Amino acid sequence: IPPELLAKMKEKFISLSTRPIAKVAEARARKNKRASTKLAAAKKKAAAVANSSEMSEAMKLKAISKAMRGQDASRPGKTYVISKKGGGTKGGKGIKLVDKRMKNDKRSMDRST
C-alpha cells in the first residue's frame, strides 16, 4: 500500500472517530429541550408569583424558590470503595470497587484540577 493512500485512509478514520454519534447527539438535544422547557415553566410561575399582590414578600420568596427547585438536579457521582483482600466488600448501585492505588490516583487527579 502506498504511504499516501495509507495517510489518506488514516485521516478518514480519524475524522470518522471524532464525529459525534447521531443517537448521542439526539439524546443530548432531548435532554436540553426538556431542561429548557422546565426552566421556562419555572420562570413563568416565578413571574406570576412575583406579580401577585395578595402574598407577603417572604411567601413570594418561598414560592419562587420552590418553583426553581430541581432545575440544577445532577446525578450523584460514583462512590469509590477499596476492595479488601478477603473479598468481604460488595458493589452496588453507584459504588465502584477499586484497589487502594486507583482510589489515591483518582483523589490526586481531583486535587490537581
Short mmCIF file of the C-alpha atoms (twelve columns), coordinates in Angstrom:
data_MODEL
# 
_entry.id   MODEL 
# 
loop_
_atom_site.group_PDB 
_atom_site.id 
_atom_site.type_symbol 
_atom_site.label_atom_id 
_atom_site.label_alt_id 
_atom_site.label_comp_id 
_atom_site.label_asym_id 
_atom_site.label_seq_id 
_atom_site.Cartn_x 
_atom_site.Cartn_y 
_atom_site.Cartn_z 
_atom_site.pdbx_PDB_model_num 
ATOM 1   C CA . ILE A 1   0.000   0.000   0.000  1 
ATOM 2   C CA . PRO A 2   1.455   3.380   -0.952 1 
ATOM 3   C CA . PRO A 3   2.135   5.677   2.035  1 
ATOM 4   C CA . GLU A 4   -0.006  8.498   0.551  1 
ATOM 5   C CA . LEU A 5   -3.036  6.197   0.385  1 
ATOM 6   C CA . LEU A 6   -2.340  4.934   3.907  1 
ATOM 7   C CA . ALA A 7   -2.163  8.503   5.225  1 
ATOM 8   C CA . LYS A 8   -5.435  9.358   3.451  1 
ATOM 9   C CA . MET A 9   -7.166  6.305   4.974  1 
ATOM 10  C CA . LYS A 10  -5.836  7.173   8.446  1 
ATOM 11  C CA . GLU A 11  -7.146  10.719  8.102  1 
ATOM 12  C CA . LYS A 12  -10.576 9.396   7.071  1 
ATOM 13  C CA . PHE A 13  -10.737 7.034   10.070 1 
ATOM 14  C CA . ILE A 14  -9.705  9.807   12.454 1 
ATOM 15  C CA . SER A 15  -12.410 12.117  11.095 1 
ATOM 16  C CA . LEU A 16  -14.989 9.331   11.497 1 
ATOM 17  C CA . SER A 17  -13.961 8.566   15.068 1 
ATOM 18  C CA . THR A 18  -14.085 12.200  16.201 1 
ATOM 19  C CA . ARG A 19  -17.549 12.798  14.753 1 
ATOM 20  C CA . PRO A 20  -20.294 12.603  17.412 1 
ATOM 21  C CA . ILE A 21  -22.681 9.663   17.236 1 
ATOM 22  C CA . ALA A 22  -26.132 10.695  15.990 1 
ATOM 23  C CA . LYS A 23  -28.052 8.898   18.748 1 
ATOM 24  C CA . VAL A 24  -25.921 10.545  21.427 1 
ATOM 25  C CA . ALA A 25  -26.442 13.967  19.853 1 
ATOM 26  C CA . GLU A 26  -30.207 13.364  19.693 1 
ATOM 27  C CA . ALA A 27  -30.310 12.271  23.335 1 
ATOM 28  C CA . ARG A 28  -28.386 15.368  24.416 1 
ATOM 29  C CA . ALA A 29  -30.743 17.573  22.391 1 
ATOM 30  C CA . ARG A 30  -33.786 15.922  24.021 1 
ATOM 31  C CA . LYS A 31  -32.274 16.409  27.469 1 
ATOM 32  C CA . ASN A 32  -31.510 20.073  26.762 1 
ATOM 33  C CA . LYS A 33  -35.015 20.628  25.392 1 
ATOM 34  C CA . ARG A 34  -36.613 19.082  28.494 1 
ATOM 35  C CA . ALA A 35  -34.436 21.200  30.755 1 
ATOM 36  C CA . SER A 36  -35.226 24.393  28.861 1 
ATOM 37  C CA . THR A 37  -38.992 23.742  28.937 1 
ATOM 38  C CA . LYS A 38  -38.833 23.050  32.690 1 
ATOM 39  C CA . LEU A 39  -36.841 26.220  33.236 1 
ATOM 40  C CA . ALA A 40  -39.269 28.267  31.130 1 
ATOM 41  C CA . ALA A 41  -42.227 26.902  33.115 1 
ATOM 42  C CA . ALA A 42  -40.477 27.658  36.408 1 
ATOM 43  C CA . LYS A 43  -39.650 31.211  35.261 1 
ATOM 44  C CA . LYS A 44  -43.263 31.757  34.202 1 
ATOM 45  C CA . LYS A 45  -44.509 30.520  37.574 1 
ATOM 46  C CA . ALA A 46  -41.967 32.671  39.423 1 
ATOM 47  C CA . ALA A 47  -43.039 35.738  37.441 1 
ATOM 48  C CA . ALA A 48  -46.700 35.054  38.256 1 
ATOM 49  C CA . VAL A 49  -45.870 34.713  41.960 1 
ATOM 50  C CA . ALA A 50  -43.793 37.918  41.920 1 
ATOM 51  C CA . ASN A 51  -46.657 39.869  40.347 1 
ATOM 52  C CA . SER A 52  -49.339 38.606  42.761 1 
ATOM 53  C CA . SER A 53  -50.316 41.182  45.377 1 
ATOM 54  C CA . GLU A 54  -52.054 39.002  47.999 1 
ATOM 55  C CA . MET A 55  -48.807 37.282  49.126 1 
ATOM 56  C CA . SER A 56  -46.245 38.671  51.553 1 
ATOM 57  C CA . GLU A 57  -42.629 39.112  50.454 1 
ATOM 58  C CA . ALA A 58  -41.451 36.103  52.478 1 
ATOM 59  C CA . MET A 59  -44.193 33.912  50.981 1 
ATOM 60  C CA . LYS A 60  -43.248 35.118  47.497 1 
ATOM 61  C CA . LEU A 61  -39.583 34.256  48.046 1 
ATOM 62  C CA . LYS A 62  -40.503 30.809  49.335 1 
ATOM 63  C CA . ALA A 63  -42.837 30.135  46.386 1 
ATOM 64  C CA . ILE A 64  -40.251 31.313  43.856 1 
ATOM 65  C CA . SER A 65  -37.521 29.149  45.381 1 
ATOM 66  C CA . LYS A 66  -39.923 26.181  45.347 1 
ATOM 67  C CA . ALA A 67  -40.695 26.792  41.665 1 
ATOM 68  C CA . MET A 68  -37.000 26.983  40.791 1 
ATOM 69  C CA . ARG A 69  -36.076 23.929  42.885 1 
ATOM 70  C CA . GLY A 70  -34.808 20.958  40.924 1 
ATOM 71  C CA . GLN A 71  -33.550 22.986  37.971 1 
ATOM 72  C CA . ASP A 72  -29.948 22.167  38.790 1 
ATOM 73  C CA . ALA A 73  -30.538 18.494  39.535 1 
ATOM 74  C CA . SER A 74  -27.449 16.487  38.770 1 
ATOM 75  C CA . ARG A 75  -26.856 12.819  39.305 1 
ATOM 76  C CA . PRO A 76  -24.672 11.888  42.268 1 
ATOM 77  C CA . GLY A 77  -21.225 10.637  41.336 1 
ATOM 78  C CA . LYS A 78  -19.833 7.190   41.995 1 
ATOM 79  C CA . THR A 79  -18.596 6.215   45.433 1 
ATOM 80  C CA . TYR A 80  -15.238 4.501   45.317 1 
ATOM 81  C CA . VAL A 81  -14.814 1.642   47.804 1 
ATOM 82  C CA . ILE A 82  -11.472 -0.059  48.308 1 
ATOM 83  C CA . SER A 83  -11.890 -3.800  47.875 1 
ATOM 84  C CA . LYS A 84  -10.153 -5.838  50.548 1 
ATOM 85  C CA . LYS A 85  -8.045  -8.952  50.047 1 
ATOM 86  C CA . GLY A 86  -10.577 -11.272 51.713 1 
ATOM 87  C CA . GLY A 87  -13.352 -10.121 49.413 1 
ATOM 88  C CA . GLY A 88  -15.970 -9.090  52.030 1 
ATOM 89  C CA . THR A 89  -16.964 -5.868  50.215 1 
ATOM 90  C CA . LYS A 90  -19.908 -5.768  47.830 1 
ATOM 91  C CA . GLY A 91  -20.515 -3.395  44.973 1 
ATOM 92  C CA . GLY A 92  -23.912 -1.920  44.290 1 
ATOM 93  C CA . LYS A 93  -25.671 0.939   42.576 1 
ATOM 94  C CA . GLY A 94  -23.345 3.931   42.453 1 
ATOM 95  C CA . ILE A 95  -20.492 2.005   44.064 1 
ATOM 96  C CA . LYS A 96  -17.297 1.104   42.243 1 
ATOM 97  C CA . LEU A 97  -14.853 -1.331  43.797 1 
ATOM 98  C CA . VAL A 98  -11.262 -0.245  43.298 1 
ATOM 99  C CA . ASP A 99  -7.875  -1.014  44.737 1 
ATOM 100 C CA . LYS A 100 -6.039  1.386   47.051 1 
ATOM 101 C CA . ARG A 101 -3.776  2.750   44.337 1 
ATOM 102 C CA . MET A 102 -6.669  3.528   41.972 1 
ATOM 103 C CA . LYS A 103 -8.547  5.492   44.647 1 
ATOM 104 C CA . ASN A 104 -5.431  7.502   45.502 1 
ATOM 105 C CA . ASP A 105 -4.842  8.228   41.819 1 
ATOM 106 C CA . LYS A 106 -8.425  9.482   41.481 1 
ATOM 107 C CA . ARG A 107 -8.054  11.727  44.535 1 
ATOM 108 C CA . SER A 108 -4.788  13.181  43.232 1 
ATOM 109 C CA . MET A 109 -6.431  13.889  39.860 1 
ATOM 110 C CA . ASP A 110 -9.284  15.690  41.615 1 
ATOM 111 C CA . ARG A 111 -6.797  17.722  43.675 1 
ATOM 112 C CA . SER A 112 -4.796  18.768  40.602 1 
ATOM 113 C CA . THR A 113 -7.841  20.078  38.689 1 
# 
